[in-house]
Structure formats: structure tokens, C-alpha cells
Short mmCIF file of C-alpha atoms in Angstrom, two decimals:
data_model
loop_
_atom_site.label_atom_id
_atom_site.label_comp_id
_atom_site.label_asym_id
_atom_site.label_seq_id
_atom_site.Cartn_x
_atom_site.Cartn_y
_atom_site.Cartn_z
CA MET A 200 -3.85 17.37 -27.17
CA PRO A 201 -5.51 16.40 -23.87
CA PRO A 202 -9.26 15.68 -24.04
CA SER A 203 -11.78 18.43 -23.37
CA ARG A 204 -13.34 18.09 -19.90
CA VAL A 205 -16.96 18.90 -19.04
CA ARG A 206 -18.00 20.80 -15.92
CA ARG A 207 -21.10 19.67 -14.07
CA PRO A 208 -22.72 22.30 -11.81
CA ARG A 209 -22.60 21.23 -8.17
CA ARG A 210 -24.36 22.10 -4.95
CA TYR A 211 -22.11 22.38 -1.91
CA LEU A 212 -22.79 22.61 1.82
CA THR A 213 -20.25 24.47 3.93
CA CYS A 214 -19.82 26.10 7.35
CA GLU A 215 -18.06 29.39 8.08
CA PRO A 216 -15.02 29.01 10.42
CA ARG A 217 -16.36 31.69 12.75
CA PHE A 218 -15.20 29.77 15.82
CA PHE A 219 -12.27 27.96 14.23
CA ASP A 220 -9.39 27.15 16.56
CA VAL A 221 -7.05 24.30 17.51
CA ARG A 222 -8.00 23.45 21.11
CA TYR A 223 -7.17 19.75 21.05
CA SER A 224 -5.19 17.29 18.96
CA ILE A 225 -6.97 14.44 17.15
CA ASN A 226 -4.66 14.11 14.15
CA PRO A 227 -0.91 14.66 13.54
CA TRP A 228 -1.48 18.06 11.95
CA MET A 229 -3.01 19.58 15.09
CA HIS A 230 -0.75 21.26 17.67
CA GLU A 231 -2.51 22.98 20.55
CA ASP A 232 0.40 25.36 21.12
CA ALA A 233 0.36 26.63 17.52
CA PRO A 234 -1.18 30.12 17.13
CA VAL A 235 -4.34 30.26 14.99
CA ASP A 236 -5.51 33.33 13.10
CA THR A 237 -9.28 32.90 12.98
CA GLU A 238 -9.81 35.99 10.84
CA LEU A 239 -7.33 34.74 8.27
CA ALA A 240 -9.10 31.37 8.24
CA ARG A 241 -12.41 33.15 7.60
CA ARG A 242 -10.94 35.17 4.73
CA GLN A 243 -9.40 32.08 3.14
CA TRP A 244 -12.68 30.19 3.50
CA ALA A 245 -14.63 33.12 2.01
CA THR A 246 -12.29 33.06 -1.00
CA LEU A 247 -13.06 29.36 -1.51
CA ILE A 248 -16.81 30.02 -1.38
CA GLN A 249 -16.57 32.89 -3.86
CA THR A 250 -14.39 30.77 -6.14
CA TYR A 251 -17.04 28.04 -6.21
CA ARG A 252 -19.71 30.59 -7.06
CA ASP A 253 -17.55 32.23 -9.72
CA HIS A 254 -17.39 28.80 -11.40
CA GLY A 255 -21.16 28.38 -11.44
CA HIS A 256 -21.70 26.25 -8.33
CA THR A 257 -24.36 26.69 -5.64
CA VAL A 258 -23.07 27.08 -2.09
CA GLU A 259 -25.15 26.84 1.09
CA SER A 260 -24.02 27.07 4.69
CA VAL A 261 -24.79 25.64 8.10
CA THR A 262 -24.73 28.18 10.92
CA PRO A 263 -21.58 27.63 13.03
CA VAL A 264 -21.94 26.84 16.73
CA PRO A 265 -19.67 28.15 19.52
CA ASP A 266 -17.32 25.60 21.08
CA LEU A 267 -17.36 23.44 17.92
CA PRO A 268 -14.16 24.73 16.27
CA ASP A 269 -14.04 21.95 13.64
CA MET A 270 -17.55 22.52 12.27
CA VAL A 271 -15.95 24.20 9.26
CA PHE A 272 -15.05 20.70 8.03
CA ALA A 273 -18.50 20.06 6.60
CA ALA A 274 -17.45 17.01 4.58
CA ASN A 275 -17.22 14.96 7.77
CA ALA A 276 -20.90 15.48 8.59
CA GLY A 277 -22.18 12.73 6.30
CA LEU A 278 -22.54 11.54 2.73
CA ILE A 279 -25.43 12.73 0.57
CA LEU A 280 -26.16 10.35 -2.28
CA GLY A 281 -29.36 9.89 -4.25
CA GLY A 282 -31.17 12.40 -2.06
CA ARG A 283 -30.47 10.42 1.13
CA VAL A 284 -28.01 11.15 3.92
CA PHE A 285 -25.75 8.69 5.69
CA GLY A 286 -24.89 10.75 8.75
CA SER A 287 -21.84 10.87 10.98
CA ARG A 288 -20.70 9.33 14.24
CA TYR A 289 -17.39 10.89 15.19
CA ALA A 290 -14.51 9.05 16.83
CA ALA A 291 -13.37 12.08 18.86
CA PRO A 292 -15.75 13.17 21.64
CA GLN A 293 -14.92 16.82 20.93
CA ARG A 294 -16.58 16.56 17.51
CA GLN A 295 -19.54 14.37 18.36
CA PRO A 296 -22.00 17.27 18.92
CA GLU A 297 -21.52 18.31 15.29
CA SER A 298 -23.55 15.32 14.09
CA ALA A 299 -26.82 16.60 15.53
CA VAL A 300 -26.31 20.14 14.18
CA TYR A 301 -25.75 18.92 10.62
CA ALA A 302 -28.50 16.28 10.88
CA LEU A 303 -30.97 19.05 11.69
CA TRP A 304 -29.91 20.96 8.56
CA PHE A 305 -30.28 17.82 6.44
CA LYS A 306 -33.75 17.09 7.83
CA ASP A 307 -34.88 20.70 7.42
CA ALA A 308 -33.72 20.48 3.79
CA GLY A 309 -35.98 17.46 3.29
CA PHE A 310 -33.46 14.62 3.41
CA ASP A 311 -33.91 11.19 4.95
CA VAL A 312 -31.04 10.84 7.46
CA HIS A 313 -29.54 7.56 8.65
CA GLU A 314 -27.55 7.74 11.88
CA PRO A 315 -24.78 5.15 11.64
CA GLU A 316 -24.17 2.65 14.42
CA ALA A 317 -20.45 2.40 13.70
CA ILE A 318 -17.94 5.25 13.74
CA CYS A 319 -18.19 7.03 10.39
CA GLU A 320 -16.89 10.47 9.43
CA GLY A 321 -18.87 11.15 6.29
CA GLU A 322 -17.18 12.20 3.09
CA GLY A 323 -13.92 12.20 4.97
CA ASP A 324 -13.91 8.44 4.38
CA LEU A 325 -16.70 7.87 1.83
CA VAL A 326 -16.09 8.86 -1.80
CA PRO A 327 -18.61 7.97 -4.56
CA VAL A 328 -16.91 7.24 -7.87
CA GLY A 329 -18.89 5.77 -10.76
CA PRO A 330 -20.67 2.56 -9.69
CA HIS A 331 -18.68 2.26 -6.46
CA LEU A 332 -18.50 3.88 -3.06
CA LEU A 333 -14.86 4.01 -1.99
CA ALA A 334 -14.61 3.73 1.79
CA GLY A 335 -11.57 4.42 3.94
CA THR A 336 -10.67 2.87 7.28
CA GLY A 337 -7.62 2.53 9.48
CA PHE A 338 -7.71 5.66 11.62
CA ARG A 339 -11.25 7.04 11.93
CA THR A 340 -14.18 5.39 10.16
CA GLN A 341 -14.73 1.76 11.18
CA ALA A 342 -14.99 -0.91 8.50
CA ALA A 343 -18.39 -1.89 9.91
CA ALA A 344 -19.70 1.48 8.72
CA HIS A 345 -18.84 0.50 5.15
CA GLN A 346 -21.32 -2.35 5.31
CA GLU A 347 -23.92 -0.04 6.84
CA ALA A 348 -23.43 2.44 3.99
CA GLN A 349 -23.76 -0.30 1.39
CA GLU A 350 -27.02 -1.50 2.92
CA PHE A 351 -28.36 2.05 3.15
CA PHE A 352 -27.45 3.19 -0.37
CA GLY A 353 -27.44 -0.15 -2.18
CA VAL A 354 -24.14 0.81 -3.82
CA PRO A 355 -21.16 -1.58 -3.98
CA THR A 356 -18.75 -0.38 -1.33
CA VAL A 357 -14.99 -0.90 -1.63
CA THR A 358 -13.00 -0.91 1.61
CA LEU A 359 -9.59 0.77 1.40
CA ARG A 360 -7.16 0.63 4.34
CA LEU A 361 -5.13 3.74 5.15
CA VAL A 362 -1.72 3.13 6.74
CA ASP A 363 -0.09 6.56 7.20
CA PRO A 364 -1.45 8.60 10.14
CA LEU A 365 -0.72 11.86 8.31
CA PHE A 366 -3.41 10.80 5.85
CA TYR A 367 -5.98 9.82 8.44
CA HIS A 368 -9.04 10.25 6.22
CA LEU A 369 -9.56 8.94 2.70
CA ASP A 370 -10.05 12.49 1.46
CA THR A 371 -6.48 13.37 2.40
CA ALA A 372 -5.15 10.54 0.22
CA LEU A 373 -7.60 10.36 -2.72
CA PHE A 374 -10.18 12.43 -4.54
CA ALA A 375 -12.62 11.84 -7.39
CA LEU A 376 -11.30 13.53 -10.50
CA ASP A 377 -14.26 12.31 -12.56
CA ASP A 378 -17.08 11.00 -10.37
CA GLY A 379 -18.71 9.01 -13.18
CA GLN A 380 -22.11 10.69 -12.80
CA ASP A 381 -22.49 10.46 -16.59
CA GLY A 382 -22.62 6.67 -16.26
CA GLY A 383 -18.90 6.06 -16.75
CA PRO A 384 -16.51 4.37 -14.32
CA GLY A 385 -15.04 7.63 -13.09
CA ASN A 386 -11.43 8.28 -12.21
CA VAL A 387 -9.39 9.31 -9.19
CA VAL A 388 -6.16 10.88 -8.01
CA TYR A 389 -4.43 9.12 -5.12
CA HIS A 390 -1.18 8.75 -3.19
CA PRO A 391 -0.29 5.04 -3.34
CA ASP A 392 1.84 4.94 -0.19
CA ALA A 393 -1.10 6.09 1.94
CA PHE A 394 -2.75 2.68 1.36
CA SER A 395 -2.07 -0.92 2.32
CA PRO A 396 -0.65 -3.14 -0.45
CA GLY A 397 -3.98 -4.86 -1.04
CA SER A 398 -5.84 -1.55 -1.23
CA ARG A 399 -3.29 -0.21 -3.72
CA ALA A 400 -3.89 -3.30 -5.86
CA VAL A 401 -7.65 -2.66 -5.77
CA LEU A 402 -7.18 0.95 -6.85
CA GLU A 403 -4.84 -0.10 -9.66
CA ARG A 404 -7.45 -2.54 -10.92
CA LEU A 405 -10.40 -0.16 -10.65
CA TYR A 406 -8.63 2.95 -11.99
CA PRO A 407 -5.79 2.00 -14.36
CA ASP A 408 -5.75 5.57 -15.71
CA ALA A 409 -5.62 7.24 -12.28
CA VAL A 410 -3.32 10.17 -11.58
CA LEU A 411 -0.73 9.10 -9.02
CA ALA A 412 0.29 11.70 -6.47
CA THR A 413 3.63 11.94 -4.68
CA ARG A 414 4.09 12.27 -0.94
CA GLU A 415 4.94 15.93 -1.52
CA ASP A 416 1.60 16.40 -3.32
CA ALA A 417 -0.22 14.78 -0.41
CA LEU A 418 1.64 16.75 2.28
CA ALA A 419 0.62 19.93 0.46
CA PHE A 420 -3.02 18.75 0.80
CA GLY A 421 -3.24 18.34 -2.96
CA LEU A 422 -5.39 15.22 -2.47
CA ASN A 423 -7.93 17.19 -0.44
CA SER A 424 -9.27 18.67 -3.67
CA VAL A 425 -12.68 19.09 -5.29
CA SER A 426 -13.31 18.48 -8.99
CA ASP A 427 -16.39 19.50 -10.95
CA GLY A 428 -15.29 17.39 -13.91
CA ARG A 429 -13.35 20.22 -15.55
CA HIS A 430 -12.04 22.51 -12.82
CA VAL A 431 -10.03 21.12 -9.91
CA PHE A 432 -10.09 23.31 -6.82
CA ILE A 433 -6.71 22.46 -5.34
CA ALA A 434 -4.40 23.70 -2.59
CA SER A 435 -2.23 26.47 -4.02
CA GLN A 436 0.85 24.77 -2.54
CA ALA A 437 0.32 21.60 -4.64
CA VAL A 438 1.95 23.10 -7.74
CA ALA A 439 3.43 19.91 -9.22
CA LEU A 440 0.16 18.01 -8.98
CA ALA A 441 -1.72 20.94 -10.51
CA ASP A 442 0.65 20.83 -13.48
CA ARG A 443 0.04 17.11 -13.99
CA LEU A 444 -3.72 17.65 -13.90
CA ALA A 445 -3.40 20.40 -16.48
CA ASP A 446 -1.54 17.96 -18.71
CA ARG A 447 -4.61 15.70 -18.48
CA GLY A 448 -6.91 18.47 -19.71
CA TYR A 449 -8.22 19.69 -16.34
CA ILE A 450 -8.11 23.30 -15.21
CA PRO A 451 -6.49 23.68 -11.77
CA VAL A 452 -8.00 26.42 -9.61
CA PRO A 453 -5.55 27.10 -6.75
CA VAL A 454 -7.02 28.14 -3.39
CA ASP A 455 -5.01 28.79 -0.22
CA LEU A 456 -6.51 27.29 2.97
CA SER A 457 -3.19 27.10 4.82
CA GLU A 458 -4.65 28.38 8.09
CA LEU A 459 -7.25 25.61 8.17
CA ARG A 460 -4.51 23.07 7.53
CA LYS A 461 -3.40 23.67 11.12
CA ALA A 462 -6.36 21.47 12.06
CA GLY A 463 -5.63 18.93 9.32
CA GLY A 464 -8.21 20.24 6.87
CA GLY A 465 -8.34 21.63 3.36
CA ILE A 466 -10.64 22.33 0.44
CA LYS A 467 -12.51 19.01 0.40
CA CYS A 468 -12.76 18.91 4.19
CA CYS A 469 -14.68 22.19 3.99
CA THR A 470 -16.99 20.97 1.22
CA GLN A 471 -19.95 18.59 1.49
CA GLU A 472 -21.51 17.81 -1.90
CA VAL A 473 -25.30 17.72 -1.98
CA ARG A 474 -26.07 15.05 -4.57
CA PRO A 475 -29.68 14.90 -5.81
#
């Protein structure tokens, strides 16, 4: 019998895709000539929000701004850890105005906000797991931002190099299955081929019991998932990965965000965790 898993109530920050569109291409998933159904994206997003609430989680939202079609991807706006915010500095000029909008929400909510000097795209490339902060680089976030984050939070930061442009953010190649908030080391799910050989070796050493995902799992955005320690909110297309998680004692909760995937985003991209 797989072990019994324990849910921890979470607080999430999101942004409605009211102005969602694909008007430019800043990752391999984005095609400007592909039609986008904004109303479908809004319905899919609303289902995700209701699903979180149905599972006992608190969800808050930032008001979307016209001409910022990627604001729905709230995870990129920063990392909230220990009641402090390490903000964002986007690589793409089209997304840079988002930083100030989210920073205002953070400050109004009473958080101390650090504006990074190096390019850093928030939880897209920063994933707290147990005593470590896993930090991705290779396509967006600069490695210099990892050192900034370590100095700001005082948490050991582990640099991981991404090598496949389809998995341009860490949160498309890895997610925290157990974040270790109970004092344990935590555990992750990841796609090994998304990482450099040295980074794979680091992950193998840190997480010998990790769930390994296939390329098919990753292409289905199964690694862009959110776990509350018991339930895993996962792309409905990532069926095989969901089955493996169930075998480990987790409860997969499939959610379809296929319309938002046209911009290279999924469940985790739409979800910023507010950690006290």
C-alpha cells in the first residue's frame, strides 16, 4: 500500500486571462498565427480556480491589465518565501511592465519586495523544496539572479541548467511534489533530459526517490503541476504521469488548460504561492 499523503492548505495568487492572446513569440510554444479563444481560456482558468477552492485552498487575484496578455502567468511575477518577495525582471520587453503591476499588489498586501538586478522570472525558475531553493537557468532567468535570491532569502540555492528550449522555465521541467514544509527534505517530479548532465546528477543526489517523468509527460505539461502534499493538480493530458503519482499515494486532480498552453503556460504558470 502506498503511504497516506497529507494536504496542507495553501494560499494562491492568480490573474484572470481577460486579455489573454498570443501577439508575439518568446518561447517555442507560441505561434502568432495560431487562433486563440480568449473565452475558452477564461473558462478553463475559472475551472482551475474553483478546483483549488473545492480542495480547501485560498485563491486571490491581481486585476488584469489591457495589453499585457501574459499576465495570467502569475508564477513568473516573483517568489514569495517567508513573507518576503523576490520580484521579477523579465527577459522579454513585452512582459516587463507586469513586474510593476504585481509589485504593487505585493506591497499593498504588506510584503517587502526586492527588485532583482539580474533577469529573473519568479517561480518560473525558482522552486523551494525543503532546505533548498532550486533555481533554473539556460533560457530566461540568469544565474546571477540565483545568488541574489540566496542573499535575499538566506536559503541555499541550487543552480540547475536547462538545455531543451521547449522546457524554457524550471517549472516546465520540474515541480515540488512534497515541498518539505514539515521540516523534511521534500521531493520532486522532473524530466531528466530537460537538464544538463551535471544538473541531473545534482537532482539524483538530492532526490533519490524522485518521480521521473518522460518526454511525453513533459510535452503534455505534466511537469507544470501544483501539489498541496496530497492532491496534484495536473494537466488532464498527462495521463501516464497521473497514474504513476497515484501509485505513490497522491491524488491526481486533472485540469485542462490547453488554450493557455498556446502561450507556453499551464497550471503552475497560472499559480503563485503566497508562503507566510
